Coordinates of C-alpha atoms in Angstrom, one line a residue:
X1 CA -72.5 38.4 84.3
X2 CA -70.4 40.7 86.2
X3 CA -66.5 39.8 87.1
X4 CA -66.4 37.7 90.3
X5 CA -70.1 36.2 89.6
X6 CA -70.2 32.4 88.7
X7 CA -73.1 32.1 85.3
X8 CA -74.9 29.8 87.7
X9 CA -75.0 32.0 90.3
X10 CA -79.0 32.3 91.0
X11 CA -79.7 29.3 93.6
X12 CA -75.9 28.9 94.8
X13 CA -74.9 28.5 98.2
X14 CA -72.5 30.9 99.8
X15 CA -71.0 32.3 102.4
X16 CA -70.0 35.6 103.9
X17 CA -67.6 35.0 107.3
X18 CA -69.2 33.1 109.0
X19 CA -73.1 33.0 107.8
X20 CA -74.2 30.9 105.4
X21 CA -77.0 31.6 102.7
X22 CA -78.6 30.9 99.1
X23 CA -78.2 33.5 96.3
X24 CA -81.9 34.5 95.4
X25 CA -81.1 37.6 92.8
X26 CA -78.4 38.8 90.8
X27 CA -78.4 42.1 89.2
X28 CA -78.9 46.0 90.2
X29 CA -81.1 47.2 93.0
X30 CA -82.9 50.9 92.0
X31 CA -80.6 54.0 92.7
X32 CA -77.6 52.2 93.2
X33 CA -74.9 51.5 90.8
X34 CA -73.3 47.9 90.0
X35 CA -74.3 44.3 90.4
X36 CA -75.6 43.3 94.2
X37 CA -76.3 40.1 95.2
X38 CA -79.8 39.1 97.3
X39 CA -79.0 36.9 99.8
X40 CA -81.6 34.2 101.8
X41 CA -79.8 33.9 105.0
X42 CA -79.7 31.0 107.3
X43 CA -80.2 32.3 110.0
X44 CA -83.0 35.2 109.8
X45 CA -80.8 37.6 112.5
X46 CA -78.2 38.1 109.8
X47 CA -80.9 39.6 107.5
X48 CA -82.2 43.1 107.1
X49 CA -85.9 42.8 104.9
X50 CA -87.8 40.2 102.9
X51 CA -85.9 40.0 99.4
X52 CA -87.7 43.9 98.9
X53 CA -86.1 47.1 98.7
X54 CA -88.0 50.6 98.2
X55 CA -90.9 49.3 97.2
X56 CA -90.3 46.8 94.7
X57 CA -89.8 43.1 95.4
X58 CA -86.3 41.4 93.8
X59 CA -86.8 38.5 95.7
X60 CA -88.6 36.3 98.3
X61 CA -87.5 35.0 101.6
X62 CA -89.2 32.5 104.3
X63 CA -88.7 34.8 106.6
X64 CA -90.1 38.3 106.7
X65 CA -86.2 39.6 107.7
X66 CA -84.4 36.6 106.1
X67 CA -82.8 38.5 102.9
X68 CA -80.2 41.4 102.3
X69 CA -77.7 42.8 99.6
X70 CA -74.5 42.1 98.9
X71 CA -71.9 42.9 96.9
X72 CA -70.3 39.7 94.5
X73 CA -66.7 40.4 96.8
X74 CA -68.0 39.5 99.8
X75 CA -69.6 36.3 98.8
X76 CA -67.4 32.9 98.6
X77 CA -69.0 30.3 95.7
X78 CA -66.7 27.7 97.3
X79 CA -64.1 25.8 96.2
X80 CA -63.7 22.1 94.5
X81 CA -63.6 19.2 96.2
X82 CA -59.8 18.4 95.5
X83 CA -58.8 22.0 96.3
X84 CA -60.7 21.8 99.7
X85 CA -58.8 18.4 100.7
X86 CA -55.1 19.8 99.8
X87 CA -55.9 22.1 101.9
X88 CA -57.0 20.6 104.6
X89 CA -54.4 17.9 104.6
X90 CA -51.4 20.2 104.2
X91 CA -51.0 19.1 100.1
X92 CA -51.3 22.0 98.4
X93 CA -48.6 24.2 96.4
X94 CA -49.2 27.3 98.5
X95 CA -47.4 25.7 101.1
X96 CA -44.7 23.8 99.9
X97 CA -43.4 27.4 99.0
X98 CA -44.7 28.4 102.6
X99 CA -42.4 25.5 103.9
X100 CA -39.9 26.4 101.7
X101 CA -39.7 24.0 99.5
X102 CA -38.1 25.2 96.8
X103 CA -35.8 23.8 93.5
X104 CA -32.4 25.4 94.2
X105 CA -30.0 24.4 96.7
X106 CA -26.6 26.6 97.6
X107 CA -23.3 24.0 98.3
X108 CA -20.4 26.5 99.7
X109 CA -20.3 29.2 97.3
X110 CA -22.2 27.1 94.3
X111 CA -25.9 27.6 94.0
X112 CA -27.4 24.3 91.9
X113 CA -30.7 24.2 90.7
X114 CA -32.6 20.8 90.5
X115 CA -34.1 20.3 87.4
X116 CA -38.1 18.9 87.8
X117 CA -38.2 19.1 91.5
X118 CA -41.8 20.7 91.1
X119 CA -42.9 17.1 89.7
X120 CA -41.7 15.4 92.3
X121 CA -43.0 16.9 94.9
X122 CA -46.4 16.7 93.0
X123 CA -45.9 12.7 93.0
X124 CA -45.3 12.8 96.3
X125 CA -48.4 14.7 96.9
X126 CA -50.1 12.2 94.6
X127 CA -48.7 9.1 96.9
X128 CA -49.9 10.9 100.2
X129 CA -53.3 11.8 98.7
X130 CA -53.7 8.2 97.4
X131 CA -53.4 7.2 100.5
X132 CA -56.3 8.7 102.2
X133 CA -59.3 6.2 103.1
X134 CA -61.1 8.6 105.6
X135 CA -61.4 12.5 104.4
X136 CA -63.1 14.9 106.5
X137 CA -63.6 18.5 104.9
X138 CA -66.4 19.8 106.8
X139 CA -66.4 23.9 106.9
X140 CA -64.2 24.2 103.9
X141 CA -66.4 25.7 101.9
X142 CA -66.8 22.8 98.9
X143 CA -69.2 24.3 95.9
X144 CA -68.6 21.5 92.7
X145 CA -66.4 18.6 92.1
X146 CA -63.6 20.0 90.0
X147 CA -62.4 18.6 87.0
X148 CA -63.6 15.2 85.7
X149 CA -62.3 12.0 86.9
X150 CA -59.8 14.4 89.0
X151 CA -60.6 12.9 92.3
X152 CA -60.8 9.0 90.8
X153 CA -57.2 10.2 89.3
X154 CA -56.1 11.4 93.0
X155 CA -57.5 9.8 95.8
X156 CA -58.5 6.2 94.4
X157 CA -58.6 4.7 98.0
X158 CA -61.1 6.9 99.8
X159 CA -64.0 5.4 101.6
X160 CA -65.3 7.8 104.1
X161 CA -66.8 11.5 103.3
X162 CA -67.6 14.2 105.3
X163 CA -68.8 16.6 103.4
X164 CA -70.9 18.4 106.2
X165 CA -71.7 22.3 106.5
X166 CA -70.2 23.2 103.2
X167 CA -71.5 24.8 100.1
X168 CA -72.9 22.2 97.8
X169 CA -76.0 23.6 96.5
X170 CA -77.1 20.5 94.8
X171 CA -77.6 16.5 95.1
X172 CA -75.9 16.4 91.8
X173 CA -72.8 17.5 92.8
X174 CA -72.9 15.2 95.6
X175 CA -73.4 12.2 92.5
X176 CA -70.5 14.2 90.7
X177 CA -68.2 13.2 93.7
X178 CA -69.5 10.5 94.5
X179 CA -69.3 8.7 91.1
X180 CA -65.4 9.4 91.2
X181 CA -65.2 7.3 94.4
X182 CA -65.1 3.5 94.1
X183 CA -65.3 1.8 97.0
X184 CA -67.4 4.5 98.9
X185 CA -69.4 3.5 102.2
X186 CA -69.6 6.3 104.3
X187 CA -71.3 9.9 103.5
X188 CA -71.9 12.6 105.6
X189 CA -73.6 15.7 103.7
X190 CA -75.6 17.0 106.8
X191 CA -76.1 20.7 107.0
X192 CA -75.8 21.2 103.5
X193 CA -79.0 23.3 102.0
X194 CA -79.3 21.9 98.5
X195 CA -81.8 20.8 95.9
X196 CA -83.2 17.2 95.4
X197 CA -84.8 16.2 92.1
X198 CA -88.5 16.3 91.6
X199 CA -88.2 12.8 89.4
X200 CA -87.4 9.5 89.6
X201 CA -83.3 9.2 89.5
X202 CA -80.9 6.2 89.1
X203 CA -77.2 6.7 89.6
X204 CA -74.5 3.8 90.4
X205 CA -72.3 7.0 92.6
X206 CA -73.8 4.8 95.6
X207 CA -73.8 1.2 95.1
X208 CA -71.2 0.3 97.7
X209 CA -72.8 3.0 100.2
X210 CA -73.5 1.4 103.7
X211 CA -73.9 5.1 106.1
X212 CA -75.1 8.2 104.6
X213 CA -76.0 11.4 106.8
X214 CA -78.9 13.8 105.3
X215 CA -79.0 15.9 108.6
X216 CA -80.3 19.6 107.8
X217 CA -80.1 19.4 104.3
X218 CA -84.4 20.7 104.1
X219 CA -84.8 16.9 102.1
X220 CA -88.3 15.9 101.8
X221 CA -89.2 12.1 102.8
X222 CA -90.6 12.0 98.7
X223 CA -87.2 13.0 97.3
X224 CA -85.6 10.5 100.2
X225 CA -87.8 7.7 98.1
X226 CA -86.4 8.9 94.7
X227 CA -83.0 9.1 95.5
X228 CA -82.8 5.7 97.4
X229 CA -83.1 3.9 94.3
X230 CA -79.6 4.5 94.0
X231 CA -79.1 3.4 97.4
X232 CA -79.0 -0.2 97.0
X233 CA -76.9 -1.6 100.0
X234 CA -77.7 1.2 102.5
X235 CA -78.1 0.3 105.8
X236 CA -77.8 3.3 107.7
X237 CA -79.8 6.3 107.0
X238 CA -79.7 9.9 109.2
X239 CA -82.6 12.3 108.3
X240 CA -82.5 14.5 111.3
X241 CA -84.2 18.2 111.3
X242 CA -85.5 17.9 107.9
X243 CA -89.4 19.2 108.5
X244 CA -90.1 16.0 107.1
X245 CA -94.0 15.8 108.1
X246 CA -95.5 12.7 105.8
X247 CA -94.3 9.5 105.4
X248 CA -94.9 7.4 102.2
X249 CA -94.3 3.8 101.9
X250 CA -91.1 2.8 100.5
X251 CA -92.3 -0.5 98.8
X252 CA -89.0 -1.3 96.7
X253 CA -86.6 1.1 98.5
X254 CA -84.3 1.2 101.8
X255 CA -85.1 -2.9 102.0
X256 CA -81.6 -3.1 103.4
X257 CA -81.5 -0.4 106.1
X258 CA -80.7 -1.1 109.7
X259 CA -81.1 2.1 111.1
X260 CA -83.1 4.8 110.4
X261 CA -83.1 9.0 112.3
X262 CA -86.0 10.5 111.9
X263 CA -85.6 13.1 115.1
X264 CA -86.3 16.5 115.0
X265 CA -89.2 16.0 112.3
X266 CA -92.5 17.2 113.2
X267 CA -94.3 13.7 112.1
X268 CA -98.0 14.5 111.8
X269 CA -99.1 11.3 114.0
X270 CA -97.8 8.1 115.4
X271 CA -99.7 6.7 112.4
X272 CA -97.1 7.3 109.8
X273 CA -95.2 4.9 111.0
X274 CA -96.9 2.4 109.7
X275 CA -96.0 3.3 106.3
X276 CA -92.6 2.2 107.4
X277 CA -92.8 -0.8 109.4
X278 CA -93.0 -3.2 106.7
X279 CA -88.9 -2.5 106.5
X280 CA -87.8 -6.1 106.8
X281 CA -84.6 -5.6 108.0
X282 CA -84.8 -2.4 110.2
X283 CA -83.3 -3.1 113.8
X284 CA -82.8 0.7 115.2
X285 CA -85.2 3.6 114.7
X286 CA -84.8 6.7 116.1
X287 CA -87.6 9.0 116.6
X288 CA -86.6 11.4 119.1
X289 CA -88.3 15.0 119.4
X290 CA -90.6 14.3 116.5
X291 CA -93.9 15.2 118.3
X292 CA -95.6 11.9 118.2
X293 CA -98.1 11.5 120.8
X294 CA -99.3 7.6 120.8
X295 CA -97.8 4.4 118.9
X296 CA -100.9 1.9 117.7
X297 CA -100.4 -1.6 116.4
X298 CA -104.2 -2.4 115.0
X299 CA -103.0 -5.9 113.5
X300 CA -102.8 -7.5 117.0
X301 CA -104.9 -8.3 120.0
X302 CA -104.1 -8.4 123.6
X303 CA -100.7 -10.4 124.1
X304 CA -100.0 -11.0 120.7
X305 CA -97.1 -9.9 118.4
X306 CA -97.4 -7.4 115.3
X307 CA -96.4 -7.9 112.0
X308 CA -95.3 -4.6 111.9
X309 CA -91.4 -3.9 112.5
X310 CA -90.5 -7.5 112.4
X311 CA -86.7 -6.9 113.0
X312 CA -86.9 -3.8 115.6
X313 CA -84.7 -4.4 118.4
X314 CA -83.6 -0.5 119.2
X315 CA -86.1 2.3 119.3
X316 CA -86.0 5.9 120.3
X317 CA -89.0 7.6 121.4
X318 CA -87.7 10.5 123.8
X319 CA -88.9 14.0 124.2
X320 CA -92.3 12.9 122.4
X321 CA -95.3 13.8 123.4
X322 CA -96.8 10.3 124.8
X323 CA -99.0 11.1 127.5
X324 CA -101.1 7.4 127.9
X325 CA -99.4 3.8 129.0
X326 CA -101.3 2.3 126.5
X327 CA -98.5 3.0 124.1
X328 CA -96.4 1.5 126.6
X329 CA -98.3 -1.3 126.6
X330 CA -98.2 -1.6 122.4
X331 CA -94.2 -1.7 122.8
X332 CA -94.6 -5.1 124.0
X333 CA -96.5 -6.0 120.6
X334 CA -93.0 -5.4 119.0
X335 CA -91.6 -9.3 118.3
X336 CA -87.8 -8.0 118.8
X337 CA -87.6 -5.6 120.6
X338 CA -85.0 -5.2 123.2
X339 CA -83.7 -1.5 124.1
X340 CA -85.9 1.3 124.7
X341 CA -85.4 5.1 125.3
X342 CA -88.4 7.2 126.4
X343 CA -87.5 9.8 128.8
X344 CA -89.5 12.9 128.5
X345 CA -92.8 12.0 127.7
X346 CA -96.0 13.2 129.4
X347 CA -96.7 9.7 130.6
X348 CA -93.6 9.6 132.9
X349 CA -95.2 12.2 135.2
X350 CA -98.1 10.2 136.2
X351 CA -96.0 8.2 138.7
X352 CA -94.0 10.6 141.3
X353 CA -91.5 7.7 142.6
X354 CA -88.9 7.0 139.8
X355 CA -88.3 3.9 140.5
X356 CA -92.2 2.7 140.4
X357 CA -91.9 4.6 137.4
X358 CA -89.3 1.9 135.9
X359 CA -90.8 -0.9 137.5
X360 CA -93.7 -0.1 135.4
X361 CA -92.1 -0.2 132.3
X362 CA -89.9 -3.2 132.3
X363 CA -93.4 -5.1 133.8
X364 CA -95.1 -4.2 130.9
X365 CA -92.8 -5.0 128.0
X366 CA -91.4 -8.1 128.4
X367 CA -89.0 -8.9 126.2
X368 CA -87.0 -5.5 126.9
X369 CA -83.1 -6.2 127.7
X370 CA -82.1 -2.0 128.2
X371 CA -84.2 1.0 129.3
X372 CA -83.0 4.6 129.2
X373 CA -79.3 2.9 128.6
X374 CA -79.5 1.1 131.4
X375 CA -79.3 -2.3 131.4
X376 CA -82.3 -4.8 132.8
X377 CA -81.0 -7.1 135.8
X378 CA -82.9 -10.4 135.7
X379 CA -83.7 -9.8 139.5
X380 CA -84.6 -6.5 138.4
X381 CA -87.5 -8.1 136.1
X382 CA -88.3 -10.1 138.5
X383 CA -89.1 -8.1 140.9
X384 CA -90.6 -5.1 138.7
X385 CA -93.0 -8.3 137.2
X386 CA -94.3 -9.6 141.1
X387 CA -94.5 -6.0 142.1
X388 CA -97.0 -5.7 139.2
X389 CA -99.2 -8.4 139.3
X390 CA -99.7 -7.6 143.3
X391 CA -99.9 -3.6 142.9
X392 CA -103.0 -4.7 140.4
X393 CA -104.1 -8.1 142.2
X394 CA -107.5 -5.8 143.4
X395 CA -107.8 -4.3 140.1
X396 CA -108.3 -7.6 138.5
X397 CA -110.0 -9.5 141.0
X398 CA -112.9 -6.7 140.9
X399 CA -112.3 -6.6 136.9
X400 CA -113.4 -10.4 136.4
X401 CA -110.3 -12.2 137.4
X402 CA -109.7 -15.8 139.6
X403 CA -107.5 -17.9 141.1
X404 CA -109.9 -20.5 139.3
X405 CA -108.9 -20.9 135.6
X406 CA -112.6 -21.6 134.5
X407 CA -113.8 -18.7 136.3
X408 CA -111.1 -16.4 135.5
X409 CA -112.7 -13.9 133.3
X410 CA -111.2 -10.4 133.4
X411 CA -112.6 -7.7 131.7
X412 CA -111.9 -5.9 128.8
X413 CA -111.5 -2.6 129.9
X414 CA -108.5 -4.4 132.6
X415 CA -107.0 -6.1 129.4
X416 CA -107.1 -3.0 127.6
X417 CA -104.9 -1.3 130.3
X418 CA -103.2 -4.5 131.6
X419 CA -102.2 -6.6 128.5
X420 CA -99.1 -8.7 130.3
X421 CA -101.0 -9.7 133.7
X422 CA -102.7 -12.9 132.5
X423 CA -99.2 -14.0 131.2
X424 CA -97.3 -12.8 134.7
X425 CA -100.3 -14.6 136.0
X426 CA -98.8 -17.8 134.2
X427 CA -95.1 -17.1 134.9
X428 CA -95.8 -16.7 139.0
X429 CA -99.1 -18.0 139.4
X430 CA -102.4 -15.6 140.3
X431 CA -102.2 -13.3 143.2
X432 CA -103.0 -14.9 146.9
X433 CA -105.7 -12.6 148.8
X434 CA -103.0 -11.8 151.4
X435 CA -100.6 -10.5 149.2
X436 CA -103.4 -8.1 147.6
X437 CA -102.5 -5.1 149.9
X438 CA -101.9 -2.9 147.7
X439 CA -100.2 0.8 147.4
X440 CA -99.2 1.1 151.6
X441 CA -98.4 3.8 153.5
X442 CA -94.5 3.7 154.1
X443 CA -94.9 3.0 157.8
X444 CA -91.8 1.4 159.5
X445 CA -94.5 -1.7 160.5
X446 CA -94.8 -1.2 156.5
X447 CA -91.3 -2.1 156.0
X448 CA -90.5 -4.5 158.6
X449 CA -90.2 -8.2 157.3
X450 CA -89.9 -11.0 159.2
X451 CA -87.8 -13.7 157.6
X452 CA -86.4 -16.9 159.0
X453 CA -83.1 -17.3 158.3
X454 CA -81.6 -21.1 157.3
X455 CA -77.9 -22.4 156.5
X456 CA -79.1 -25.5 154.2
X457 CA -75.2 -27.0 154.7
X458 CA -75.1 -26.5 158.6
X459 CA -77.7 -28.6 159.9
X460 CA -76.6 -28.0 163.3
X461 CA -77.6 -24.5 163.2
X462 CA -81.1 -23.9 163.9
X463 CA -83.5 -21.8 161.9
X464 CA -83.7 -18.3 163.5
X465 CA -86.4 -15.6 162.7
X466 CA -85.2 -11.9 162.5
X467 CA -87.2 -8.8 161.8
X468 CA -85.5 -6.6 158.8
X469 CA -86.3 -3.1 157.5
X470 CA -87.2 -4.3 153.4
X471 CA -84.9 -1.0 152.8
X472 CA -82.0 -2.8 154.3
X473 CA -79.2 -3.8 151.8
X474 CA -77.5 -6.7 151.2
X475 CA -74.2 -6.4 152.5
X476 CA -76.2 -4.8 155.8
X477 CA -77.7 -8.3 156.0
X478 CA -74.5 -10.1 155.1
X479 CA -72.5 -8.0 158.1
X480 CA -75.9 -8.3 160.5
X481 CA -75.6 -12.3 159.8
X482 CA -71.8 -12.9 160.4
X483 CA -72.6 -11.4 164.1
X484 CA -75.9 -13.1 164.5
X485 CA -74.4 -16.5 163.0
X486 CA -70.8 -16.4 164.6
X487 CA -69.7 -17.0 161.0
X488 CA -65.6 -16.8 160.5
X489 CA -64.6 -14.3 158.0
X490 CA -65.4 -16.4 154.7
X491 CA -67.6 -14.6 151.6
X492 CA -71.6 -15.1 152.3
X493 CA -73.3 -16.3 149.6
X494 CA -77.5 -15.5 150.1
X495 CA -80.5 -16.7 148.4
X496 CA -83.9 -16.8 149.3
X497 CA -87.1 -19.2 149.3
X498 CA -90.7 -18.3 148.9
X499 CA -93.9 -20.2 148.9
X500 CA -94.9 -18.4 145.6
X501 CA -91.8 -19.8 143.8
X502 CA -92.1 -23.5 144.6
X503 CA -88.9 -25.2 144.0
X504 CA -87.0 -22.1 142.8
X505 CA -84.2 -20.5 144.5
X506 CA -83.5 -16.9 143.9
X507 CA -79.8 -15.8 144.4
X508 CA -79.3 -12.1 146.5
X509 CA -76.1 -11.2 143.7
X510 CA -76.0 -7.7 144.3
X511 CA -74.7 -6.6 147.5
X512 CA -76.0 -2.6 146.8
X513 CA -79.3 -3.3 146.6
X514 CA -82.4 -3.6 149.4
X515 CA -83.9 -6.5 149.8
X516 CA -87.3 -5.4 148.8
X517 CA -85.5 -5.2 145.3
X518 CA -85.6 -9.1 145.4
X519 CA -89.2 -8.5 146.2
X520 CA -89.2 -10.0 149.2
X521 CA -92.1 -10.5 151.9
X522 CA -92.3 -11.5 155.4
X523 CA -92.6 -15.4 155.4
X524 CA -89.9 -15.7 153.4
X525 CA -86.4 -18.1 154.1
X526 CA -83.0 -16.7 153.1
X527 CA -80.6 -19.1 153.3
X528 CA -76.9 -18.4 154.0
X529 CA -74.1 -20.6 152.8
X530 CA -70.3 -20.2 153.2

């Protein structure tokens, strides 16, 4: 091998300024003289051809333009893992002598050298180095662990990796650094191109390892289920942008994990993840961007619970392509869930007014605590959930439904698409005729409610009846009411009555809101109290 080119080169990750690739060939190139190395860039733009040169073909790349030459001079093999944290913590020899530390010291006209200076300041580099629990050497280009036991010797206390964007060209030498580290819980080797083994592997580098990041690193969900056998503890796992297409089921792997990324892989269906939702303990999945375009439960009916994803409480489900609610409408099949995100989805454009939009959702899952990050408002439910049952009051009447239980007999097809209304049905009884109207015209006779306003402590103050846009806020109503009332400048406290909600008193909390956020209607008795 020629001078400056590592025996292992073929398959090894370098890097040449600032672009990053995998050595394909090592040798000469036809009419050239000297050893050139074929390069498999990164990114395509920094190539020039295909791995081919004058006709004949010294290697292959993905990419029609992906490949070029270089010479061995330019390329950096990367450093060891020791070497790269000296570095980047200031703890190397270069700069002690940069800093001037040095083993002579002049007194007057007397120069006295200190005898073994250089092993003291290497124990003191030893202390400082032994102290480090969280090391972060992203971009400083580490190739292989170093010496044996080196970094067990040096940094015993270290608990948190980042080894992201370097040049480690294989999961072994991630096991060869790992191994050396104790008490390890945190690994971060995203953006890291290497190569995974093709057989079942056990290795104890990871049995404290709680958070490990596989971001970018071309991993295949097969070579994910070999290697977590040496996972035992792991509970969070990051697989982001990984082309990972086809799930298999992990049947006695990853039974600890929490959370699981899977964004930014082209999953071939919704159906895969089935083979995953047997995880027992799995409470956040993130599946953001990964082309899915409906979620199915088969193993349950209308308003019942799945047995799938029994611990789920977080999922991620933006920039998908769901275009139907009646994935929606699954969610609520999901026994824990609580926190949602699914902006960016086709289905979100079939309702113009955003706020219907939300409305919509929260309605139809019911146990959901957080939408898009935004928290869920008991009022909010509340009046997302009456809002629902009268927007599709017609719907059902004409589908089957009653106000008579025994003739209540709704079809399918409305089940199918309304799973939740028999059970909002329940919560606030069935729809009354006259509150049936339907999607209205936003008319100011529309909005207009008449409400008859009561102050339950005051006896002496009789009931009066007021006319009120539904748009109208609360702290509007509360300053329209200290005029109307003659009140002295104490804090208002509102509720409200309504003949649907017998015996139940519903507090007006939030002084930004309009009243029809409360849901409202004319007929209606707020009651003021001070």
């Amino acid at each position: 091998m020629a001078a400056g080119v590592p025996p292992d080169a073929l398959g090894r990750r370098v890097s040449c300024g600032t672009d990053y690739g995998t050595v394909r060939y090592v040798g000469s190139v036809s009419r050239t003289a000297g050893i050139w190395l074929g390069i498999e860039w990164d990114d395509p733009q920094r190539g020039k051809h295909d791995g081919s040169y004058e006709g004949t073909q010294y290697f292959k790349c993905r990419h029609p333009k992906g490949g070029s030459f270089i010479r061995p001079n330019k390329a950096n093999f990367g450093v060891d893992f020791l070497t790269a944290v000296k570095d980047r913590y200031g703890l190397n020899d270069k700069q002690d002598v940069q800093n001037g530390t040095q083993n002579t010291v002049v007194f007057g006209t007397k120069t006295v050298e200190f005898v073994g200076m250089d092993s003291v300041a290497e124990q003191q580099r030893q202390v400082q180095l032994n102290k480090l629990v969280d090391i972060s050497v992203r971009e400083c280009a580490v190739s292989h662990a170093g010496q044996e036991e080196e970094i067990s010797r040096t940094c015993a206390n270290m608990r948190h990796i980042n080894l992201s964007k370097n040049l480690i060209s294989s999961w072994e030498t991630v096991i060869a650094i790992a191994s050396q580290v104790q008490n390890l819980e945190t690994l971060n080797v995203s953006e890291n191109k290497m190569r995974f083994p093709s057989t079942s592997t056990f290795s104890s580098a990871f049995s404290n390892l709680k958070i490990l990041a596989l971001n970018q690193t071309e991993i295949t969900w097969t070579e994910v289920l070999l290697c977590a056998q040496g996972w035992p503890v792991l509970e969070e796992l990051y697989l982001s942008s990984n082309n990972i297409t086809v799930l298999e089921r992990p049947d006695t792997v990853l039974q600890t994990l929490k959370l699981l990324d899977l964004s930014d892989n082209q999953l071939l269906d919704g159906d895969q993840l089935h083979l995953i939702a047997q995880l027992p303990r799995l409470e956040q999945l993130i599946l953001r961007n990964t082309g899915i375009s409906s979620i199915h439960f088969p193993d349950a009916g209308f308003g019942c619970k799945t047995k799938m994803f029994p611990s789920l409480k977080r999922l991620a489900i933006n920039d998908n392509k769901i275009s139907q609610w009646s994935s929606i409408n699954e969610l609520d099949k999901l026994p824990s869930l609580r926190a949602l995100q699914c902006n960016n989805n086709p289905f979100m454009d079939t309702e113009k007014n955003p706020e219907t939009l939300i409305q919509l959702i929260i309605a139809k899952i019911s146990q959901l605590e957080v939408l898009n990050n935004c928290e869920i408002l008991p009022a909010e439910r509340r009046g997302a959930e009456l809002d629902y049952r009268k927007i599709f009051g017609k719907d059902w009447l004409e589908a089957g439904g009653h106000w008579n239980p025994e003739k209540n007999k709704p079809s399918e097809e409305f089940l199918a698409a309304h799973p939740r209304y028999p059970a909002l049905c329940l919560k606030y009884g069935a729809p009354e005729e006259g509150e049936l109207k339907g999607r209205q015209p936003l008319t100011l006779k529309n909005q207009l409610l008449t409400l008859t306003i009561k102050c339950p402590e005051k006896p002496e103050q009789k009931p009066v009846e007021k006319k009120l846009p539904e748009s109208m806020t609360i702290q509007k109503v509360k300053g329209l009411l200290y005029r109307l009332l003659k009140i002295p400048g104490s804090e208002l406290k509102l509720s409200y009555e309504s003949s649907k909600l017998e015996g139940k008193e519903v507090e007006l909390d939030n002084d930004l809101k309009p009243l029809q956020f409360y849901s409202i209607e004319s007929g209606d008795c707020v009651l003021v109290r001070w």
